[in-house]
Amino acid sequence: MPPLTENGSPSLPVIAAEFGYVETDPAATDEAKRYRAVCKAAADGDEAAVKAVTQVARVIGQGAVGLVDLLDLDLVVLGGPAFGKEISEIFLAEIGRAVN
């Protein structure tokens, strides 16, 4: 299993490649486009992409647990460009599992 990382956006394509994901989109020429390509691949059911997204979501879940415990939070809101609709179900499931 690839090592855990704390930064999901830039690391997602790297983690996906470690799981065997091969980028086939010629337009994925920079970090943001590679990230979006992996998200789309995960939504399309690519096994390596799904594993990578799940791995990143688990790390974010671990961080959320720390915040919830430290600050006694009742609600955690996720947002921003890294939480695309293509991967939202995986993120919500993994982070919810960690926090709840």
mmCIF file of N, CA and C in Angstrom:
data_model
loop_
_atom_site.group_PDB
_atom_site.id
_atom_site.type_symbol
_atom_site.label_atom_id
_atom_site.label_comp_id
_atom_site.label_asym_id
_atom_site.label_seq_id
_atom_site.Cartn_x
_atom_site.Cartn_y
_atom_site.Cartn_z
ATOM 1 N N MET A 1 0.853 -1.178 0.000
ATOM 2 C CA MET A 1 0.000 0.000 0.000
ATOM 3 C C MET A 1 0.896 1.237 0.000
ATOM 4 N N PRO A 2 0.557 2.245 -0.816
ATOM 5 C CA PRO A 2 1.348 3.469 -0.833
ATOM 6 C C PRO A 2 1.305 4.162 0.519
ATOM 7 N N PRO A 3 2.327 4.951 0.833
ATOM 8 C CA PRO A 3 2.342 5.651 2.113
ATOM 9 C C PRO A 3 1.232 6.681 2.196
ATOM 10 N N LEU A 4 0.787 6.941 3.414
ATOM 11 C CA LEU A 4 -0.221 7.967 3.627
ATOM 12 C C LEU A 4 0.397 9.326 3.383
ATOM 13 N N THR A 5 -0.399 10.239 2.940
ATOM 14 C CA THR A 5 0.053 11.595 2.697
ATOM 15 C C THR A 5 -0.979 12.556 3.259
ATOM 16 N N GLU A 6 -0.570 13.772 3.472
ATOM 17 C CA GLU A 6 -1.472 14.746 4.080
ATOM 18 C C GLU A 6 -2.091 15.688 3.068
ATOM 19 N N ASN A 7 -1.604 15.718 1.842
ATOM 20 C CA ASN A 7 -2.106 16.663 0.865
ATOM 21 C C ASN A 7 -2.762 15.916 -0.286
ATOM 22 N N GLY A 8 -4.073 15.853 -0.268
ATOM 23 C CA GLY A 8 -4.801 15.062 -1.237
ATOM 24 C C GLY A 8 -4.699 15.512 -2.681
ATOM 25 N N SER A 9 -4.785 16.795 -2.961
ATOM 26 C CA SER A 9 -4.839 17.252 -4.341
ATOM 27 C C SER A 9 -3.620 16.853 -5.159
ATOM 28 N N PRO A 10 -2.429 17.316 -4.820
ATOM 29 C CA PRO A 10 -1.285 16.969 -5.658
ATOM 30 C C PRO A 10 -0.873 15.514 -5.555
ATOM 31 N N SER A 11 -1.161 14.890 -4.450
ATOM 32 C CA SER A 11 -0.708 13.520 -4.264
ATOM 33 C C SER A 11 -1.641 12.493 -4.890
ATOM 34 N N LEU A 12 -2.876 12.835 -5.181
ATOM 35 C CA LEU A 12 -3.822 11.854 -5.696
ATOM 36 C C LEU A 12 -3.328 11.174 -6.975
ATOM 37 N N PRO A 13 -2.863 11.898 -7.983
ATOM 38 C CA PRO A 13 -2.367 11.215 -9.175
ATOM 39 C C PRO A 13 -1.149 10.327 -8.894
ATOM 40 N N VAL A 14 -0.309 10.731 -7.973
ATOM 41 C CA VAL A 14 0.865 9.935 -7.612
ATOM 42 C C VAL A 14 0.430 8.639 -6.941
ATOM 43 N N ILE A 15 -0.493 8.739 -5.998
ATOM 44 C CA ILE A 15 -0.999 7.553 -5.306
ATOM 45 C C ILE A 15 -1.722 6.642 -6.294
ATOM 46 N N ALA A 16 -2.507 7.233 -7.186
ATOM 47 C CA ALA A 16 -3.219 6.435 -8.183
ATOM 48 C C ALA A 16 -2.229 5.660 -9.053
ATOM 49 N N ALA A 17 -1.149 6.309 -9.451
ATOM 50 C CA ALA A 17 -0.130 5.631 -10.259
ATOM 51 C C ALA A 17 0.495 4.475 -9.491
ATOM 52 N N GLU A 18 0.685 4.642 -8.193
ATOM 53 C CA GLU A 18 1.252 3.567 -7.373
ATOM 54 C C GLU A 18 0.305 2.374 -7.281
ATOM 55 N N PHE A 19 -0.992 2.631 -7.432
ATOM 56 C CA PHE A 19 -1.976 1.553 -7.448
ATOM 57 C C PHE A 19 -2.147 0.967 -8.846
ATOM 58 N N GLY A 20 -1.446 1.533 -9.840
ATOM 59 C CA GLY A 20 -1.501 1.008 -11.198
ATOM 60 C C GLY A 20 -2.294 1.846 -12.183
ATOM 61 N N TYR A 21 -2.759 3.022 -11.761
ATOM 62 C CA TYR A 21 -3.513 3.902 -12.663
ATOM 63 C C TYR A 21 -2.591 4.434 -13.754
ATOM 64 N N VAL A 22 -3.078 4.402 -14.982
ATOM 65 C CA VAL A 22 -2.331 4.941 -16.120
ATOM 66 C C VAL A 22 -3.160 6.064 -16.718
ATOM 67 N N GLU A 23 -2.591 7.253 -16.754
ATOM 68 C CA GLU A 23 -3.297 8.416 -17.297
ATOM 69 C C GLU A 23 -3.403 8.280 -18.810
ATOM 70 N N THR A 24 -4.620 8.374 -19.324
ATOM 71 C CA THR A 24 -4.840 8.266 -20.760
ATOM 72 C C THR A 24 -5.358 9.562 -21.377
ATOM 73 N N ASP A 25 -5.616 10.555 -20.545
ATOM 74 C CA ASP A 25 -6.139 11.835 -21.037
ATOM 75 C C ASP A 25 -4.977 12.726 -21.462
ATOM 76 N N PRO A 26 -4.817 12.992 -22.757
ATOM 77 C CA PRO A 26 -3.705 13.831 -23.209
ATOM 78 C C PRO A 26 -3.817 15.274 -22.727
ATOM 79 N N ALA A 27 -5.003 15.681 -22.290
ATOM 80 C CA ALA A 27 -5.187 17.047 -21.793
ATOM 81 C C ALA A 27 -4.730 17.199 -20.345
ATOM 82 N N ALA A 28 -4.437 16.098 -19.661
ATOM 83 C CA ALA A 28 -4.025 16.146 -18.250
ATOM 84 C C ALA A 28 -2.535 16.495 -18.187
ATOM 85 N N THR A 29 -2.260 17.771 -18.404
ATOM 86 C CA THR A 29 -0.866 18.219 -18.538
ATOM 87 C C THR A 29 -0.325 18.943 -17.317
ATOM 88 N N ASP A 30 -1.179 19.287 -16.374
ATOM 89 C CA ASP A 30 -0.689 19.939 -15.161
ATOM 90 C C ASP A 30 -1.331 19.275 -13.950
ATOM 91 N N GLU A 31 -0.917 19.698 -12.777
ATOM 92 C CA GLU A 31 -1.363 19.072 -11.526
ATOM 93 C C GLU A 31 -2.880 19.065 -11.379
ATOM 94 N N ALA A 32 -3.512 20.187 -11.631
ATOM 95 C CA ALA A 32 -4.968 20.280 -11.465
ATOM 96 C C ALA A 32 -5.701 19.390 -12.458
ATOM 97 N N LYS A 33 -5.245 19.351 -13.688
ATOM 98 C CA LYS A 33 -5.898 18.520 -14.698
ATOM 99 C C LYS A 33 -5.674 17.038 -14.419
ATOM 100 N N ARG A 34 -4.491 16.681 -13.926
ATOM 101 C CA ARG A 34 -4.244 15.283 -13.567
ATOM 102 C C ARG A 34 -5.141 14.871 -12.398
ATOM 103 N N TYR A 35 -5.310 15.767 -11.435
ATOM 104 C CA TYR A 35 -6.195 15.495 -10.300
ATOM 105 C C TYR A 35 -7.616 15.243 -10.790
ATOM 106 N N ARG A 36 -8.114 16.133 -11.646
ATOM 107 C CA ARG A 36 -9.480 15.985 -12.163
ATOM 108 C C ARG A 36 -9.620 14.710 -12.995
ATOM 109 N N ALA A 37 -8.574 14.342 -13.730
ATOM 110 C CA ALA A 37 -8.632 13.119 -14.541
ATOM 111 C C ALA A 37 -8.744 11.885 -13.650
ATOM 112 N N VAL A 38 -8.022 11.871 -12.532
ATOM 113 C CA VAL A 38 -8.118 10.744 -11.603
ATOM 114 C C VAL A 38 -9.509 10.718 -10.970
ATOM 115 N N CYS A 39 -10.045 11.871 -10.620
ATOM 116 C CA CYS A 39 -11.397 11.928 -10.054
ATOM 117 C C CYS A 39 -12.418 11.377 -11.039
ATOM 118 N N LYS A 40 -12.297 11.763 -12.302
ATOM 119 C CA LYS A 40 -13.215 11.256 -13.324
ATOM 120 C C LYS A 40 -13.046 9.751 -13.488
ATOM 121 N N ALA A 41 -11.804 9.289 -13.492
ATOM 122 C CA ALA A 41 -11.556 7.854 -13.626
ATOM 123 C C ALA A 41 -12.174 7.094 -12.457
ATOM 124 N N ALA A 42 -12.077 7.650 -11.261
ATOM 125 C CA ALA A 42 -12.685 7.000 -10.083
ATOM 126 C C ALA A 42 -14.195 6.937 -10.246
ATOM 127 N N ALA A 43 -14.788 8.025 -10.705
ATOM 128 C CA ALA A 43 -16.237 8.042 -10.922
ATOM 129 C C ALA A 43 -16.654 7.043 -11.989
ATOM 130 N N ASP A 44 -15.762 6.802 -12.944
ATOM 131 C CA ASP A 44 -16.032 5.839 -14.013
ATOM 132 C C ASP A 44 -15.727 4.406 -13.601
ATOM 133 N N GLY A 45 -15.236 4.231 -12.355
ATOM 134 C CA GLY A 45 -15.009 2.892 -11.838
ATOM 135 C C GLY A 45 -13.610 2.338 -11.995
ATOM 136 N N ASP A 46 -12.642 3.158 -12.419
ATOM 137 C CA ASP A 46 -11.265 2.678 -12.524
ATOM 138 C C ASP A 46 -10.787 2.236 -11.146
ATOM 139 N N GLU A 47 -10.409 0.972 -11.010
ATOM 140 C CA GLU A 47 -10.080 0.399 -9.705
ATOM 141 C C GLU A 47 -8.920 1.114 -9.016
ATOM 142 N N ALA A 48 -7.873 1.414 -9.755
ATOM 143 C CA ALA A 48 -6.716 2.090 -9.157
ATOM 144 C C ALA A 48 -7.086 3.500 -8.701
ATOM 145 N N ALA A 49 -7.880 4.197 -9.489
ATOM 146 C CA ALA A 49 -8.307 5.547 -9.121
ATOM 147 C C ALA A 49 -9.198 5.516 -7.887
ATOM 148 N N VAL A 50 -10.098 4.553 -7.824
ATOM 149 C CA VAL A 50 -10.968 4.426 -6.648
ATOM 150 C C VAL A 50 -10.134 4.139 -5.403
ATOM 151 N N LYS A 51 -9.157 3.250 -5.513
ATOM 152 C CA LYS A 51 -8.288 2.942 -4.371
ATOM 153 C C LYS A 51 -7.531 4.190 -3.916
ATOM 154 N N ALA A 52 -7.052 4.970 -4.867
ATOM 155 C CA ALA A 52 -6.308 6.186 -4.514
ATOM 156 C C ALA A 52 -7.205 7.202 -3.824
ATOM 157 N N VAL A 53 -8.389 7.427 -4.356
ATOM 158 C CA VAL A 53 -9.325 8.374 -3.743
ATOM 159 C C VAL A 53 -9.693 7.907 -2.341
ATOM 160 N N THR A 54 -9.919 6.618 -2.187
ATOM 161 C CA THR A 54 -10.242 6.065 -0.873
ATOM 162 C C THR A 54 -9.096 6.275 0.102
ATOM 163 N N GLN A 55 -7.873 6.072 -0.355
ATOM 164 C CA GLN A 55 -6.687 6.270 0.488
ATOM 165 C C GLN A 55 -6.595 7.719 0.967
ATOM 166 N N VAL A 56 -6.773 8.651 0.043
ATOM 167 C CA VAL A 56 -6.722 10.074 0.402
ATOM 168 C C VAL A 56 -7.857 10.427 1.356
ATOM 169 N N ALA A 57 -9.046 9.903 1.095
ATOM 170 C CA ALA A 57 -10.194 10.176 1.973
ATOM 171 C C ALA A 57 -9.945 9.653 3.382
ATOM 172 N N ARG A 58 -9.307 8.501 3.498
ATOM 173 C CA ARG A 58 -8.996 7.957 4.825
ATOM 174 C C ARG A 58 -8.044 8.873 5.592
ATOM 175 N N VAL A 59 -7.076 9.423 4.897
ATOM 176 C CA VAL A 59 -6.135 10.340 5.559
ATOM 177 C C VAL A 59 -6.862 11.605 6.013
ATOM 178 N N ILE A 60 -7.724 12.125 5.157
ATOM 179 C CA ILE A 60 -8.505 13.308 5.542
ATOM 180 C C ILE A 60 -9.412 12.958 6.718
ATOM 181 N N GLY A 61 -9.965 11.759 6.711
ATOM 182 C CA GLY A 61 -10.786 11.306 7.832
ATOM 183 C C GLY A 61 -10.010 11.261 9.129
ATOM 184 N N GLN A 62 -8.765 10.801 9.066
ATOM 185 C CA GLN A 62 -7.920 10.785 10.263
ATOM 186 C C GLN A 62 -7.702 12.197 10.792
ATOM 187 N N GLY A 63 -7.479 13.135 9.879
ATOM 188 C CA GLY A 63 -7.322 14.531 10.291
ATOM 189 C C GLY A 63 -8.599 15.094 10.878
ATOM 190 N N ALA A 64 -9.729 14.734 10.281
ATOM 191 C CA ALA A 64 -11.018 15.209 10.802
ATOM 192 C C ALA A 64 -11.270 14.685 12.206
ATOM 193 N N VAL A 65 -10.891 13.430 12.458
ATOM 194 C CA VAL A 65 -11.051 12.870 13.808
ATOM 195 C C VAL A 65 -10.251 13.691 14.806
ATOM 196 N N GLY A 66 -9.032 14.048 14.425
ATOM 197 C CA GLY A 66 -8.203 14.871 15.309
ATOM 198 C C GLY A 66 -8.847 16.210 15.608
ATOM 199 N N LEU A 67 -9.404 16.845 14.588
ATOM 200 C CA LEU A 67 -10.069 18.134 14.792
ATOM 201 C C LEU A 67 -11.321 17.997 15.658
ATOM 202 N N VAL A 68 -12.108 16.977 15.377
ATOM 203 C CA VAL A 68 -13.333 16.763 16.156
ATOM 204 C C VAL A 68 -12.991 16.520 17.621
ATOM 205 N N ASP A 69 -11.990 15.695 17.858
ATOM 206 C CA ASP A 69 -11.597 15.396 19.234
ATOM 207 C C ASP A 69 -10.986 16.616 19.930
ATOM 208 N N LEU A 70 -10.132 17.322 19.224
ATOM 209 C CA LEU A 70 -9.430 18.459 19.824
ATOM 210 C C LEU A 70 -10.373 19.623 20.115
ATOM 211 N N LEU A 71 -11.245 19.915 19.167
ATOM 212 C CA LEU A 71 -12.089 21.105 19.285
ATOM 213 C C LEU A 71 -13.534 20.797 19.688
ATOM 214 N N ASP A 72 -13.850 19.518 19.913
ATOM 215 C CA ASP A 72 -15.196 19.095 20.299
ATOM 216 C C ASP A 72 -16.239 19.624 19.317
ATOM 217 N N LEU A 73 -15.991 19.361 18.026
ATOM 218 C CA LEU A 73 -16.874 19.842 16.971
ATOM 219 C C LEU A 73 -18.073 18.928 16.791
ATOM 220 N N ASP A 74 -19.200 19.517 16.448
ATOM 221 C CA ASP A 74 -20.403 18.751 16.133
ATOM 222 C C ASP A 74 -20.597 18.625 14.625
ATOM 223 N N LEU A 75 -19.921 19.472 13.864
ATOM 224 C CA LEU A 75 -20.121 19.496 12.421
ATOM 225 C C LEU A 75 -18.789 19.775 11.731
ATOM 226 N N VAL A 76 -18.499 19.018 10.708
ATOM 227 C CA VAL A 76 -17.328 19.240 9.861
ATOM 228 C C VAL A 76 -17.847 19.474 8.451
ATOM 229 N N VAL A 77 -17.462 20.597 7.850
ATOM 230 C CA VAL A 77 -17.898 20.939 6.504
ATOM 231 C C VAL A 77 -16.698 20.822 5.575
ATOM 232 N N LEU A 78 -16.870 20.044 4.511
ATOM 233 C CA LEU A 78 -15.814 19.873 3.526
ATOM 234 C C LEU A 78 -16.158 20.691 2.300
ATOM 235 N N GLY A 79 -15.164 21.357 1.737
ATOM 236 C CA GLY A 79 -15.409 22.151 0.549
ATOM 237 C C GLY A 79 -14.132 22.483 -0.166
ATOM 238 N N GLY A 80 -14.279 23.184 -1.243
ATOM 239 C CA GLY A 80 -13.131 23.580 -2.038
ATOM 240 C C GLY A 80 -12.969 22.712 -3.265
ATOM 241 N N PRO A 81 -12.018 23.069 -4.105
ATOM 242 C CA PRO A 81 -11.857 22.381 -5.384
ATOM 243 C C PRO A 81 -11.424 20.922 -5.262
ATOM 244 N N ALA A 82 -10.866 20.515 -4.147
ATOM 245 C CA ALA A 82 -10.416 19.129 -3.986
ATOM 246 C C ALA A 82 -11.569 18.171 -3.728
ATOM 247 N N PHE A 83 -12.737 18.684 -3.411
ATOM 248 C CA PHE A 83 -13.884 17.839 -3.095
ATOM 249 C C PHE A 83 -14.891 17.880 -4.239
ATOM 250 N N GLY A 84 -14.484 17.359 -5.369
ATOM 251 C CA GLY A 84 -15.335 17.347 -6.548
ATOM 252 C C GLY A 84 -16.486 16.377 -6.412
ATOM 253 N N LYS A 85 -17.547 16.638 -7.141
ATOM 254 C CA LYS A 85 -18.744 15.797 -7.060
ATOM 255 C C LYS A 85 -18.466 14.365 -7.496
ATOM 256 N N GLU A 86 -17.463 14.171 -8.368
ATOM 257 C CA GLU A 86 -17.151 12.823 -8.849
ATOM 258 C C GLU A 86 -16.707 11.900 -7.729
ATOM 259 N N ILE A 87 -16.062 12.452 -6.717
ATOM 260 C CA ILE A 87 -15.497 11.632 -5.642
ATOM 261 C C ILE A 87 -16.168 11.880 -4.303
ATOM 262 N N SER A 88 -17.209 12.679 -4.298
ATOM 263 C CA SER A 88 -17.834 13.076 -3.032
ATOM 264 C C SER A 88 -18.377 11.878 -2.249
ATOM 265 N N GLU A 89 -18.944 10.897 -2.932
ATOM 266 C CA GLU A 89 -19.493 9.741 -2.208
ATOM 267 C C GLU A 89 -18.400 8.971 -1.474
ATOM 268 N N ILE A 90 -17.265 8.790 -2.138
ATOM 269 C CA ILE A 90 -16.144 8.081 -1.497
ATOM 270 C C ILE A 90 -15.642 8.885 -0.310
ATOM 271 N N PHE A 91 -15.453 10.186 -0.514
ATOM 272 C CA PHE A 91 -14.952 11.033 0.567
ATOM 273 C C PHE A 91 -15.901 11.029 1.755
ATOM 274 N N LEU A 92 -17.189 11.220 1.485
ATOM 275 C CA LEU A 92 -18.156 11.274 2.580
ATOM 276 C C LEU A 92 -18.229 9.947 3.326
ATOM 277 N N ALA A 93 -18.168 8.846 2.592
ATOM 278 C CA ALA A 93 -18.227 7.530 3.243
ATOM 279 C C ALA A 93 -17.006 7.300 4.124
ATOM 280 N N GLU A 94 -15.831 7.551 3.604
ATOM 281 C CA GLU A 94 -14.603 7.285 4.361
ATOM 282 C C GLU A 94 -14.425 8.247 5.530
ATOM 283 N N ILE A 95 -14.686 9.519 5.300
ATOM 284 C CA ILE A 95 -14.541 10.500 6.378
ATOM 285 C C ILE A 95 -15.627 10.282 7.430
ATOM 286 N N GLY A 96 -16.839 10.005 6.971
ATOM 287 C CA GLY A 96 -17.925 9.707 7.916
ATOM 288 C C GLY A 96 -17.613 8.488 8.766
ATOM 289 N N ARG A 97 -17.050 7.451 8.143
ATOM 290 C CA ARG A 97 -16.691 6.247 8.880
ATOM 291 C C ARG A 97 -15.651 6.572 9.962
ATOM 292 N N ALA A 98 -14.687 7.399 9.629
ATOM 293 C CA ALA A 98 -13.642 7.748 10.603
ATOM 294 C C ALA A 98 -14.194 8.580 11.753
ATOM 295 N N VAL A 99 -14.999 9.568 11.422
ATOM 296 C CA VAL A 99 -15.481 10.508 12.434
ATOM 297 C C VAL A 99 -16.588 9.904 13.282
ATOM 298 N N ASN A 100 -17.420 9.095 12.681
ATOM 299 C CA ASN A 100 -18.568 8.545 13.410
ATOM 300 C C ASN A 100 -18.246 7.196 14.000
#
